Amino acid sequence: MAYFDSASAAPLHPVARQALLASLDDGWADPARLYREGRKARMLLDAAREAVAEAVECRADEVVFGSSGTWAVHTGVAGALAGRRRAGRHLIVSAVEHSSVLHSADAFEAEGGSVDRVAVQRGGAVDPSVYAAALRPDTALACLQSASHEVGTVQPVAEVAAACRAAGVPLLVDAAQSLAWGPVEGDWSLLAGSAHKWGGPPGVGLLAVRKGVRFAPRGPVDERESGRAPGFGNLPAIVAAAASLRAVRADAAREALRLRELTERIRARVPRLVPDVEVVGDPERRLPGIVTFSCLYVDGEALLHGLDREGFSVSSGSSCTSSTLTPSHVLRAMGVLSEGNVRVSLPAGTAAEDVERFLEVLPRVVAEVREKLGAPSAVPATAVRARELVVDSLGKRCPIPVIELARVFGEVPVGGTVRVLSDDEAARLDIPAWCEMRGQEYLGEEPAERGSAHLVRRVS
């Protein structure tokens, strides 16, 4: 089985396993106690904090440990907003942040705060000048991920951090996806990370808060972790997290070169091997191990199951794999094709042979899914029936509306239109994406009695 979903959770690093087992013997006591066992546990905790601080490039007393990366984000956002409540009640986030950041923004908004969600370019990155323009005198906090967990795009954190610093606004960086590869550039103020993203054990998050940043912990506090993470921490897991971060960093430069070559191989060859595919994300500014693409006329859930049967574990942002039947907020913000979406995220040590086998298997699996759905292999060359056709896809979900559009498109003449009636959220992304991939004109969306009408003009 080839595990290609390290962006969700990286396999436990061997060093993490060794450190975890060793610290179960020596790190079980309360590090706040003064007796021998407590002192031994405290030495392990202090060493772990020093190691993480070195990797993050901050002071050891600026780092606290908690239960997860989501905890770190929620705690960091809430504490910074509370600490700067006199400055204002305005929060800035990018439209492609991890859901933990967006959930924090939603909660702040529900409490009466105002939130700006900065749009991204088609590659998934914010424009630093657009982000800077969102800063206001009453902005209490700004948030920007270091790199996308879904498409791998690296964000211009240093430029945004400089703009925030000039405006006197702290910047919180969600660095969960990138910390394995190196420290975050720029003059950030707060930083969140999660150990299971770099091969540490799950259940360990880190939050770094620079000295001088106004921060007010929310909820009850105690004397542990500067009052920011109350309760008895999982010291063996913290030690293992710090050890694995140091280990992956030691090998990061060499492994990044190797994984980047493998993902570039996928980016280049998938569009040649599989027709009607869009590779998404910035082609240059990206993490080494992540590549994401979407396939027209494909049910994402069926595609993932087909790849799983062939021995490949991948993930998807497609609405076809979601219980909410809406496309990923990241793909939606980027305005790219969402149906048949596949994210390949290679863990350290991935064999080139596994990538080659994936490229061999993928075309057949996609073809099988398309055949089951009755997808057209090309725009049908049928006799012209009308200047405008109406396709009723109400109640039908991704990818059926696009398949039905493609089936009838050849029945209108050049200059004719097809009106697709759909109440599927994914159609808002996938019909315009089909037009761009096919060189046709998307005329826009109109309200209908039920759902919406999507208008497409045939130009060739």
PDB file of N, CA, C and O in Angstrom, residues 97-169:
ATOM      1  N   GLU A  97      -7.537  29.794   4.294  1.00  0.00           N
ATOM      2  CA  GLU A  97      -6.982  29.312   5.554  1.00  0.00           C
ATOM      3  C   GLU A  97      -7.534  27.943   5.915  1.00  0.00           C
ATOM      4  O   GLU A  97      -8.615  27.538   5.462  1.00  0.00           O
ATOM      5  N   HIS A  98      -6.824  27.247   6.784  1.00  0.00           N
ATOM      6  CA  HIS A  98      -7.325  25.994   7.335  1.00  0.00           C
ATOM      7  C   HIS A  98      -8.647  26.263   8.048  1.00  0.00           C
ATOM      8  O   HIS A  98      -8.887  27.359   8.563  1.00  0.00           O
ATOM      9  N   SER A  99      -9.499  25.258   8.094  1.00  0.00           N
ATOM     10  CA  SER A  99     -10.821  25.446   8.691  1.00  0.00           C
ATOM     11  C   SER A  99     -10.752  25.905  10.140  1.00  0.00           C
ATOM     12  O   SER A  99     -11.650  26.616  10.612  1.00  0.00           O
ATOM     13  N   SER A 100      -9.684  25.558  10.864  1.00  0.00           N
ATOM     14  CA  SER A 100      -9.567  25.999  12.251  1.00  0.00           C
ATOM     15  C   SER A 100      -9.492  27.519  12.339  1.00  0.00           C
ATOM     16  O   SER A 100     -10.067  28.133  13.253  1.00  0.00           O
ATOM     17  N   VAL A 101      -8.802  28.157  11.405  1.00  0.00           N
ATOM     18  CA  VAL A 101      -8.731  29.619  11.373  1.00  0.00           C
ATOM     19  C   VAL A 101     -10.086  30.208  10.997  1.00  0.00           C
ATOM     20  O   VAL A 101     -10.573  31.171  11.616  1.00  0.00           O
ATOM     21  N   LEU A 102     -10.721  29.623   9.993  1.00  0.00           N
ATOM     22  CA  LEU A 102     -12.011  30.143   9.545  1.00  0.00           C
ATOM     23  C   LEU A 102     -13.080  29.947  10.614  1.00  0.00           C
ATOM     24  O   LEU A 102     -13.965  30.798  10.778  1.00  0.00           O
ATOM     25  N   HIS A 103     -13.026  28.846  11.354  1.00  0.00           N
ATOM     26  CA  HIS A 103     -13.972  28.649  12.447  1.00  0.00           C
ATOM     27  C   HIS A 103     -13.756  29.691  13.543  1.00  0.00           C
ATOM     28  O   HIS A 103     -14.724  30.185  14.133  1.00  0.00           O
ATOM     29  N   SER A 104     -12.494  30.010  13.826  1.00  0.00           N
ATOM     30  CA  SER A 104     -12.206  31.068  14.796  1.00  0.00           C
ATOM     31  C   SER A 104     -12.762  32.401  14.312  1.00  0.00           C
ATOM     32  O   SER A 104     -13.311  33.187  15.103  1.00  0.00           O
ATOM     33  N   ALA A 105     -12.621  32.667  13.018  1.00  0.00           N
ATOM     34  CA  ALA A 105     -13.149  33.909  12.453  1.00  0.00           C
ATOM     35  C   ALA A 105     -14.664  33.945  12.555  1.00  0.00           C
ATOM     36  O   ALA A 105     -15.256  34.995  12.882  1.00  0.00           O
ATOM     37  N   ASP A 106     -15.312  32.818  12.279  1.00  0.00           N
ATOM     38  CA  ASP A 106     -16.770  32.761  12.383  1.00  0.00           C
ATOM     39  C   ASP A 106     -17.232  33.028  13.815  1.00  0.00           C
ATOM     40  O   ASP A 106     -18.218  33.749  14.042  1.00  0.00           O
ATOM     41  N   ALA A 107     -16.516  32.456  14.781  1.00  0.00           N
ATOM     42  CA  ALA A 107     -16.880  32.665  16.183  1.00  0.00           C
ATOM     43  C   ALA A 107     -16.707  34.124  16.583  1.00  0.00           C
ATOM     44  O   ALA A 107     -17.548  34.696  17.297  1.00  0.00           O
ATOM     45  N   PHE A 108     -15.633  34.752  16.132  1.00  0.00           N
ATOM     46  CA  PHE A 108     -15.390  36.163  16.422  1.00  0.00           C
ATOM     47  C   PHE A 108     -16.482  37.037  15.806  1.00  0.00           C
ATOM     48  O   PHE A 108     -16.969  37.985  16.429  1.00  0.00           O
ATOM     49  N   GLU A 109     -16.867  36.695  14.591  1.00  0.00           N
ATOM     50  CA  GLU A 109     -17.925  37.440  13.909  1.00  0.00           C
ATOM     51  C   GLU A 109     -19.249  37.305  14.650  1.00  0.00           C
ATOM     52  O   GLU A 109     -20.013  38.270  14.779  1.00  0.00           O
ATOM     53  N   ALA A 110     -19.529  36.091  15.152  1.00  0.00           N
ATOM     54  CA  ALA A 110     -20.773  35.857  15.890  1.00  0.00           C
ATOM     55  C   ALA A 110     -20.823  36.663  17.183  1.00  0.00           C
ATOM     56  O   ALA A 110     -21.913  36.977  17.688  1.00  0.00           O
ATOM     57  N   GLU A 111     -19.642  37.002  17.707  1.00  0.00           N
ATOM     58  CA  GLU A 111     -19.570  37.801  18.931  1.00  0.00           C
ATOM     59  C   GLU A 111     -19.592  39.297  18.653  1.00  0.00           C
ATOM     60  O   GLU A 111     -19.428  40.101  19.571  1.00  0.00           O
ATOM     61  N   GLY A 112     -19.764  39.683  17.387  1.00  0.00           N
ATOM     62  CA  GLY A 112     -19.867  41.103  17.050  1.00  0.00           C
ATOM     63  C   GLY A 112     -18.649  41.685  16.373  1.00  0.00           C
ATOM     64  O   GLY A 112     -18.647  42.872  16.021  1.00  0.00           O
ATOM     65  N   GLY A 113     -17.601  40.892  16.179  1.00  0.00           N
ATOM     66  CA  GLY A 113     -16.425  41.388  15.470  1.00  0.00           C
ATOM     67  C   GLY A 113     -16.659  41.433  13.972  1.00  0.00           C
ATOM     68  O   GLY A 113     -17.608  40.842  13.448  1.00  0.00           O
ATOM     69  N   SER A 114     -15.792  42.138  13.267  1.00  0.00           N
ATOM     70  CA  SER A 114     -15.864  42.184  11.805  1.00  0.00           C
ATOM     71  C   SER A 114     -14.662  41.440  11.227  1.00  0.00           C
ATOM     72  O   SER A 114     -13.566  41.486  11.784  1.00  0.00           O
ATOM     73  N   VAL A 115     -14.890  40.744  10.108  1.00  0.00           N
ATOM     74  CA  VAL A 115     -13.863  39.909   9.499  1.00  0.00           C
ATOM     75  C   VAL A 115     -13.767  40.216   8.018  1.00  0.00           C
ATOM     76  O   VAL A 115     -14.788  40.275   7.322  1.00  0.00           O
ATOM     77  N   ASP A 116     -12.562  40.438   7.534  1.00  0.00           N
ATOM     78  CA  ASP A 116     -12.279  40.513   6.097  1.00  0.00           C
ATOM     79  C   ASP A 116     -11.602  39.219   5.679  1.00  0.00           C
ATOM     80  O   ASP A 116     -10.605  38.812   6.279  1.00  0.00           O
ATOM     81  N   ARG A 117     -12.140  38.584   4.635  1.00  0.00           N
ATOM     82  CA  ARG A 117     -11.567  37.362   4.089  1.00  0.00           C
ATOM     83  C   ARG A 117     -10.935  37.704   2.745  1.00  0.00           C
ATOM     84  O   ARG A 117     -11.642  37.916   1.760  1.00  0.00           O
ATOM     85  N   VAL A 118      -9.616  37.789   2.721  1.00  0.00           N
ATOM     86  CA  VAL A 118      -8.898  38.276   1.547  1.00  0.00           C
ATOM     87  C   VAL A 118      -8.899  37.208   0.459  1.00  0.00           C
ATOM     88  O   VAL A 118      -8.534  36.049   0.701  1.00  0.00           O
ATOM     89  N   ALA A 119      -9.299  37.599  -0.741  1.00  0.00           N
ATOM     90  CA  ALA A 119      -9.355  36.670  -1.872  1.00  0.00           C
ATOM     91  C   ALA A 119      -7.944  36.275  -2.300  1.00  0.00           C
ATOM     92  O   ALA A 119      -6.954  36.949  -1.986  1.00  0.00           O
ATOM     93  N   VAL A 120      -7.868  35.152  -3.017  1.00  0.00           N
ATOM     94  CA  VAL A 120      -6.586  34.675  -3.530  1.00  0.00           C
ATOM     95  C   VAL A 120      -6.617  34.641  -5.047  1.00  0.00           C
ATOM     96  O   VAL A 120      -7.677  34.675  -5.673  1.00  0.00           O
ATOM     97  N   GLN A 121      -5.435  34.587  -5.638  1.00  0.00           N
ATOM     98  CA  GLN A 121      -5.324  34.434  -7.080  1.00  0.00           C
ATOM     99  C   GLN A 121      -5.575  32.978  -7.451  1.00  0.00           C
ATOM    100  O   GLN A 121      -5.683  32.108  -6.589  1.00  0.00           O
ATOM    101  N   ARG A 122      -5.669  32.699  -8.744  1.00  0.00           N
ATOM    102  CA  ARG A 122      -6.037  31.354  -9.185  1.00  0.00           C
ATOM    103  C   ARG A 122      -5.037  30.291  -8.714  1.00  0.00           C
ATOM    104  O   ARG A 122      -5.393  29.128  -8.523  1.00  0.00           O
ATOM    105  N   GLY A 123      -3.776  30.676  -8.497  1.00  0.00           N
ATOM    106  CA  GLY A 123      -2.788  29.726  -7.991  1.00  0.00           C
ATOM    107  C   GLY A 123      -2.923  29.440  -6.510  1.00  0.00           C
ATOM    108  O   GLY A 123      -2.264  28.539  -5.995  1.00  0.00           O
ATOM    109  N   GLY A 124      -3.751  30.217  -5.800  1.00  0.00           N
ATOM    110  CA  GLY A 124      -3.992  29.961  -4.392  1.00  0.00           C
ATOM    111  C   GLY A 124      -3.296  30.886  -3.430  1.00  0.00           C
ATOM    112  O   GLY A 124      -3.451  30.740  -2.207  1.00  0.00           O
ATOM    113  N   ALA A 125      -2.514  31.852  -3.922  1.00  0.00           N
ATOM    114  CA  ALA A 125      -1.789  32.771  -3.047  1.00  0.00           C
ATOM    115  C   ALA A 125      -2.485  34.123  -2.990  1.00  0.00           C
ATOM    116  O   ALA A 125      -3.123  34.554  -3.962  1.00  0.00           O
ATOM    117  N   VAL A 126      -2.328  34.807  -1.864  1.00  0.00           N
ATOM    118  CA  VAL A 126      -2.832  36.174  -1.761  1.00  0.00           C
ATOM    119  C   VAL A 126      -1.861  37.113  -2.470  1.00  0.00           C
ATOM    120  O   VAL A 126      -0.667  36.829  -2.602  1.00  0.00           O
ATOM    121  N   ASP A 127      -2.381  38.233  -2.924  1.00  0.00           N
ATOM    122  CA  ASP A 127      -1.547  39.327  -3.415  1.00  0.00           C
ATOM    123  C   ASP A 127      -1.190  40.182  -2.200  1.00  0.00           C
ATOM    124  O   ASP A 127      -2.086  40.695  -1.524  1.00  0.00           O
ATOM    125  N   PRO A 128       0.110  40.325  -1.866  1.00  0.00           N
ATOM    126  CA  PRO A 128       0.472  41.078  -0.662  1.00  0.00           C
ATOM    127  C   PRO A 128      -0.110  42.485  -0.626  1.00  0.00           C
ATOM    128  O   PRO A 128      -0.497  42.971   0.447  1.00  0.00           O
ATOM    129  N   SER A 129      -0.195  43.141  -1.777  1.00  0.00           N
ATOM    130  CA  SER A 129      -0.743  44.502  -1.799  1.00  0.00           C
ATOM    131  C   SER A 129      -2.233  44.497  -1.479  1.00  0.00           C
ATOM    132  O   SER A 129      -2.743  45.407  -0.812  1.00  0.00           O
ATOM    133  N   VAL A 130      -2.957  43.482  -1.938  1.00  0.00           N
ATOM    134  CA  VAL A 130      -4.383  43.368  -1.624  1.00  0.00           C
ATOM    135  C   VAL A 130      -4.569  43.073  -0.141  1.00  0.00           C
ATOM    136  O   VAL A 130      -5.456  43.639   0.514  1.00  0.00           O
ATOM    137  N   TYR A 131      -3.721  42.199   0.392  1.00  0.00           N
ATOM    138  CA  TYR A 131      -3.804  41.887   1.818  1.00  0.00           C
ATOM    139  C   TYR A 131      -3.504  43.148   2.636  1.00  0.00           C
ATOM    140  O   TYR A 131      -4.222  43.462   3.598  1.00  0.00           O
ATOM    141  N   ALA A 132      -2.470  43.881   2.255  1.00  0.00           N
ATOM    142  CA  ALA A 132      -2.101  45.095   2.994  1.00  0.00           C
ATOM    143  C   ALA A 132      -3.221  46.123   2.953  1.00  0.00           C
ATOM    144  O   ALA A 132      -3.444  46.861   3.925  1.00  0.00           O
ATOM    145  N   ALA A 133      -3.939  46.174   1.829  1.00  0.00           N
ATOM    146  CA  ALA A 133      -5.031  47.151   1.700  1.00  0.00           C
ATOM    147  C   ALA A 133      -6.187  46.848   2.638  1.00  0.00           C
ATOM    148  O   ALA A 133      -6.997  47.736   2.934  1.00  0.00           O
ATOM    149  N   ALA A 134      -6.273  45.599   3.113  1.00  0.00           N
ATOM    150  CA  ALA A 134      -7.348  45.236   4.035  1.00  0.00           C
ATOM    151  C   ALA A 134      -7.068  45.692   5.464  1.00  0.00           C
ATOM    152  O   ALA A 134      -7.978  45.717   6.303  1.00  0.00           O
ATOM    153  N   LEU A 135      -5.825  46.046   5.774  1.00  0.00           N
ATOM    154  CA  LEU A 135      -5.475  46.503   7.118  1.00  0.00           C
ATOM    155  C   LEU A 135      -6.162  47.834   7.414  1.00  0.00           C
ATOM    156  O   LEU A 135      -6.214  48.728   6.570  1.00  0.00           O
ATOM    157  N   ARG A 136      -6.693  47.950   8.631  1.00  0.00           N
ATOM    158  CA  ARG A 136      -7.415  49.157   9.043  1.00  0.00           C
ATOM    159  C   ARG A 136      -6.893  49.627  10.396  1.00  0.00           C
ATOM    160  O   ARG A 136      -6.216  48.875  11.100  1.00  0.00           O
ATOM    161  N   PRO A 137      -7.201  50.845  10.781  1.00  0.00           N
ATOM    162  CA  PRO A 137      -6.775  51.312  12.106  1.00  0.00           C
ATOM    163  C   PRO A 137      -7.318  50.469  13.251  1.00  0.00           C
ATOM    164  O   PRO A 137      -6.702  50.401  14.319  1.00  0.00           O
ATOM    165  N   ASP A 138      -8.473  49.816  13.036  1.00  0.00           N
ATOM    166  CA  ASP A 138      -9.059  49.007  14.107  1.00  0.00           C
ATOM    167  C   ASP A 138      -8.771  47.515  13.943  1.00  0.00           C
ATOM    168  O   ASP A 138      -9.397  46.686  14.604  1.00  0.00           O
ATOM    169  N   THR A 139      -7.815  47.156  13.064  1.00  0.00           N
ATOM    170  CA  THR A 139      -7.470  45.746  12.891  1.00  0.00           C
ATOM    171  C   THR A 139      -6.721  45.248  14.123  1.00  0.00           C
ATOM    172  O   THR A 139      -5.666  45.788  14.476  1.00  0.00           O
ATOM    173  N   ALA A 140      -7.258  44.216  14.769  1.00  0.00           N
ATOM    174  CA  ALA A 140      -6.636  43.663  15.963  1.00  0.00           C
ATOM    175  C   ALA A 140      -5.665  42.545  15.634  1.00  0.00           C
ATOM    176  O   ALA A 140      -4.676  42.341  16.349  1.00  0.00           O
ATOM    177  N   LEU A 141      -5.942  41.798  14.557  1.00  0.00           N
ATOM    178  CA  LEU A 141      -5.122  40.631  14.236  1.00  0.00           C
ATOM    179  C   LEU A 141      -5.272  40.296  12.760  1.00  0.00           C
ATOM    180  O   LEU A 141      -6.346  40.483  12.178  1.00  0.00           O
ATOM    181  N   ALA A 142      -4.190  39.789  12.161  1.00  0.00           N
ATOM    182  CA  ALA A 142      -4.216  39.262  10.802  1.00  0.00           C
ATOM    183  C   ALA A 142      -3.712  37.824  10.837  1.00  0.00           C
ATOM    184  O   ALA A 142      -2.853  37.476  11.658  1.00  0.00           O
ATOM    185  N   CYS A 143      -4.257  36.978   9.965  1.00  0.00           N
ATOM    186  CA  CYS A 143      -3.871  35.567   9.912  1.00  0.00           C
ATOM    187  C   CYS A 143      -3.530  35.180   8.481  1.00  0.00           C
ATOM    188  O   CYS A 143      -4.236  35.565   7.545  1.00  0.00           O
ATOM    189  N   LEU A 144      -2.468  34.414   8.314  1.00  0.00           N
ATOM    190  CA  LEU A 144      -2.098  33.905   6.993  1.00  0.00           C
ATOM    191  C   LEU A 144      -1.332  32.602   7.165  1.00  0.00           C
ATOM    192  O   LEU A 144      -0.343  32.546   7.899  1.00  0.00           O
ATOM    193  N   GLN A 145      -1.765  31.553   6.465  1.00  0.00           N
ATOM    194  CA  GLN A 145      -1.061  30.279   6.502  1.00  0.00           C
ATOM    195  C   GLN A 145       0.289  30.426   5.801  1.00  0.00           C
ATOM    196  O   GLN A 145       0.451  31.251   4.905  1.00  0.00           O
ATOM    197  N   SER A 146       1.254  29.610   6.197  1.00  0.00           N
ATOM    198  CA  SER A 146       2.546  29.653   5.513  1.00  0.00           C
ATOM    199  C   SER A 146       2.472  28.940   4.174  1.00  0.00           C
ATOM    200  O   SER A 146       3.137  29.334   3.212  1.00  0.00           O
ATOM    201  N   ALA A 147       1.661  27.886   4.099  1.00  0.00           N
ATOM    202  CA  ALA A 147       1.501  27.133   2.856  1.00  0.00           C
ATOM    203  C   ALA A 147       0.187  26.374   2.916  1.00  0.00           C
ATOM    204  O   ALA A 147      -0.275  25.987   3.991  1.00  0.00           O
ATOM    205  N   SER A 148      -0.400  26.148   1.755  1.00  0.00           N
ATOM    206  CA  SER A 148      -1.706  25.508   1.679  1.00  0.00           C
ATOM    207  C   SER A 148      -1.613  24.020   1.981  1.00  0.00           C
ATOM    208  O   SER A 148      -0.811  23.300   1.383  1.00  0.00           O
ATOM    209  N   HIS A 149      -2.482  23.560   2.860  1.00  0.00           N
ATOM    210  CA  HIS A 149      -2.581  22.133   3.164  1.00  0.00           C
ATOM    211  C   HIS A 149      -3.236  21.379   2.025  1.00  0.00           C
ATOM    212  O   HIS A 149      -3.099  20.164   1.940  1.00  0.00           O
ATOM    213  N   GLU A 150      -3.931  22.083   1.140  1.00  0.00           N
ATOM    214  CA  GLU A 150      -4.726  21.402   0.126  1.00  0.00           C
ATOM    215  C   GLU A 150      -4.083  21.398  -1.259  1.00  0.00           C
ATOM    216  O   GLU A 150      -4.202  20.416  -1.982  1.00  0.00           O
ATOM    217  N   VAL A 151      -3.410  22.471  -1.639  1.00  0.00           N
ATOM    218  CA  VAL A 151      -2.809  22.525  -2.975  1.00  0.00           C
ATOM    219  C   VAL A 151      -1.306  22.781  -2.930  1.00  0.00           C
ATOM    220  O   VAL A 151      -0.654  22.776  -3.972  1.00  0.00           O
ATOM    221  N   GLY A 152      -0.735  23.020  -1.749  1.00  0.00           N
ATOM    222  CA  GLY A 152       0.710  23.160  -1.621  1.00  0.00           C
ATOM    223  C   GLY A 152       1.278  24.531  -1.888  1.00  0.00           C
ATOM    224  O   GLY A 152       2.478  24.749  -1.729  1.00  0.00           O
ATOM    225  N   THR A 153       0.444  25.495  -2.264  1.00  0.00           N
ATOM    226  CA  THR A 153       0.937  26.841  -2.586  1.00  0.00           C
ATOM    227  C   THR A 153       1.540  27.506  -1.356  1.00  0.00           C
ATOM    228  O   THR A 153       0.938  27.513  -0.282  1.00  0.00           O
ATOM    229  N   VAL A 154       2.730  28.086  -1.528  1.00  0.00           N
ATOM    230  CA  VAL A 154       3.399  28.818  -0.449  1.00  0.00           C
ATOM    231  C   VAL A 154       2.952  30.280  -0.494  1.00  0.00           C
ATOM    232  O   VAL A 154       2.943  30.906  -1.557  1.00  0.00           O
ATOM    233  N   GLN A 155       2.571  30.808   0.652  1.00  0.00           N
ATOM    234  CA  GLN A 155       2.068  32.174   0.730  1.00  0.00           C
ATOM    235  C   GLN A 155       3.219  33.177   0.938  1.00  0.00           C
ATOM    236  O   GLN A 155       4.263  32.832   1.498  1.00  0.00           O
ATOM    237  N   PRO A 156       3.036  34.420   0.497  1.00  0.00           N
ATOM    238  CA  PRO A 156       4.069  35.454   0.672  1.00  0.00           C
ATOM    239  C   PRO A 156       4.060  36.019   2.094  1.00  0.00           C
ATOM    240  O   PRO A 156       3.740  37.182   2.324  1.00  0.00           O
ATOM    241  N   VAL A 157       4.411  35.171   3.056  1.00  0.00           N
ATOM    242  CA  VAL A 157       4.295  35.556   4.460  1.00  0.00           C
ATOM    243  C   VAL A 157       5.201  36.737   4.794  1.00  0.00           C
ATOM    244  O   VAL A 157       4.799  37.661   5.519  1.00  0.00           O
ATOM    245  N   ALA A 158       6.430  36.735   4.297  1.00  0.00           N
ATOM    246  CA  ALA A 158       7.369  37.806   4.654  1.00  0.00           C
ATOM    247  C   ALA A 158       6.836  39.172   4.224  1.00  0.00           C
ATOM    248  O   ALA A 158       6.915  40.150   4.985  1.00  0.00           O
ATOM    249  N   GLU A 159       6.282  39.272   3.009  1.00  0.00           N
ATOM    250  CA  GLU A 159       5.754  40.545   2.522  1.00  0.00           C
ATOM    251  C   GLU A 159       4.541  40.985   3.336  1.00  0.00           C
ATOM    252  O   GLU A 159       4.406  42.158   3.688  1.00  0.00           O
ATOM    253  N   VAL A 160       3.656  40.036   3.637  1.00  0.00           N
ATOM    254  CA  VAL A 160       2.474  40.370   4.427  1.00  0.00           C
ATOM    255  C   VAL A 160       2.871  40.747   5.850  1.00  0.00           C
ATOM    256  O   VAL A 160       2.329  41.692   6.435  1.00  0.00           O
ATOM    257  N   ALA A 161       3.839  40.030   6.422  1.00  0.00           N
ATOM    258  CA  ALA A 161       4.301  40.339   7.777  1.00  0.00           C
ATOM    259  C   ALA A 161       4.892  41.746   7.848  1.00  0.00           C
ATOM    260  O   ALA A 161       4.682  42.468   8.837  1.00  0.00           O
ATOM    261  N   ALA A 162       5.618  42.146   6.810  1.00  0.00           N
ATOM    262  CA  ALA A 162       6.192  43.495   6.789  1.00  0.00           C
ATOM    263  C   ALA A 162       5.097  44.548   6.770  1.00  0.00           C
ATOM    264  O   ALA A 162       5.191  45.581   7.465  1.00  0.00           O
ATOM    265  N   ALA A 163       4.048  44.310   5.989  1.00  0.00           N
ATOM    266  CA  ALA A 163       2.938  45.261   5.932  1.00  0.00           C
ATOM    267  C   ALA A 163       2.218  45.335   7.276  1.00  0.00           C
ATOM    268  O   ALA A 163       1.834  46.420   7.737  1.00  0.00           O
ATOM    269  N   CYS A 164       2.038  44.179   7.904  1.00  0.00           N
ATOM    270  CA  CYS A 164       1.384  44.156   9.209  1.00  0.00           C
ATOM    271  C   CYS A 164       2.225  44.870  10.263  1.00  0.00           C
ATOM    272  O   CYS A 164       1.704  45.629  11.092  1.00  0.00           O
ATOM    273  N   ARG A 165       3.524  44.622  10.239  1.00  0.00           N
ATOM    274  CA  ARG A 165       4.414  45.282  11.192  1.00  0.00           C
ATOM    275  C   ARG A 165       4.367  46.798  11.028  1.00  0.00           C
ATOM    276  O   ARG A 165       4.312  47.535  12.021  1.00  0.00           O
ATOM    277  N   ALA A 166       4.360  47.253   9.788  1.00  0.00           N
ATOM    278  CA  ALA A 166       4.295  48.698   9.541  1.00  0.00           C
ATOM    279  C   ALA A 166       2.989  49.294  10.056  1.00  0.00           C
ATOM    280  O   ALA A 166       2.953  50.462  10.480  1.00  0.00           O
ATOM    281  N   ALA A 167       1.924  48.509  10.037  1.00  0.00           N
ATOM    282  CA  ALA A 167       0.622  48.988  10.505  1.00  0.00           C
ATOM    283  C   ALA A 167       0.412  48.742  11.993  1.00  0.00           C
ATOM    284  O   ALA A 167      -0.627  49.133  12.546  1.00  0.00           O
ATOM    285  N   GLY A 168       1.379  48.082  12.645  1.00  0.00           N
ATOM    286  CA  GLY A 168       1.250  47.801  14.067  1.00  0.00           C
ATOM    287  C   GLY A 168       0.263  46.698  14.381  1.00  0.00           C
ATOM    288  O   GLY A 168      -0.310  46.660  15.475  1.00  0.00           O
ATOM    289  N   VAL A 169       0.085  45.763  13.438  1.00  0.00           N
ATOM    290  CA  VAL A 169      -0.880  44.671  13.599  1.00  0.00           C
ATOM    291  C   VAL A 169      -0.120  43.354  13.710  1.00  0.00           C
ATOM    292  O   VAL A 169       0.713  43.049  12.846  1.00  0.00           O
TER     293      VAL A 169
END
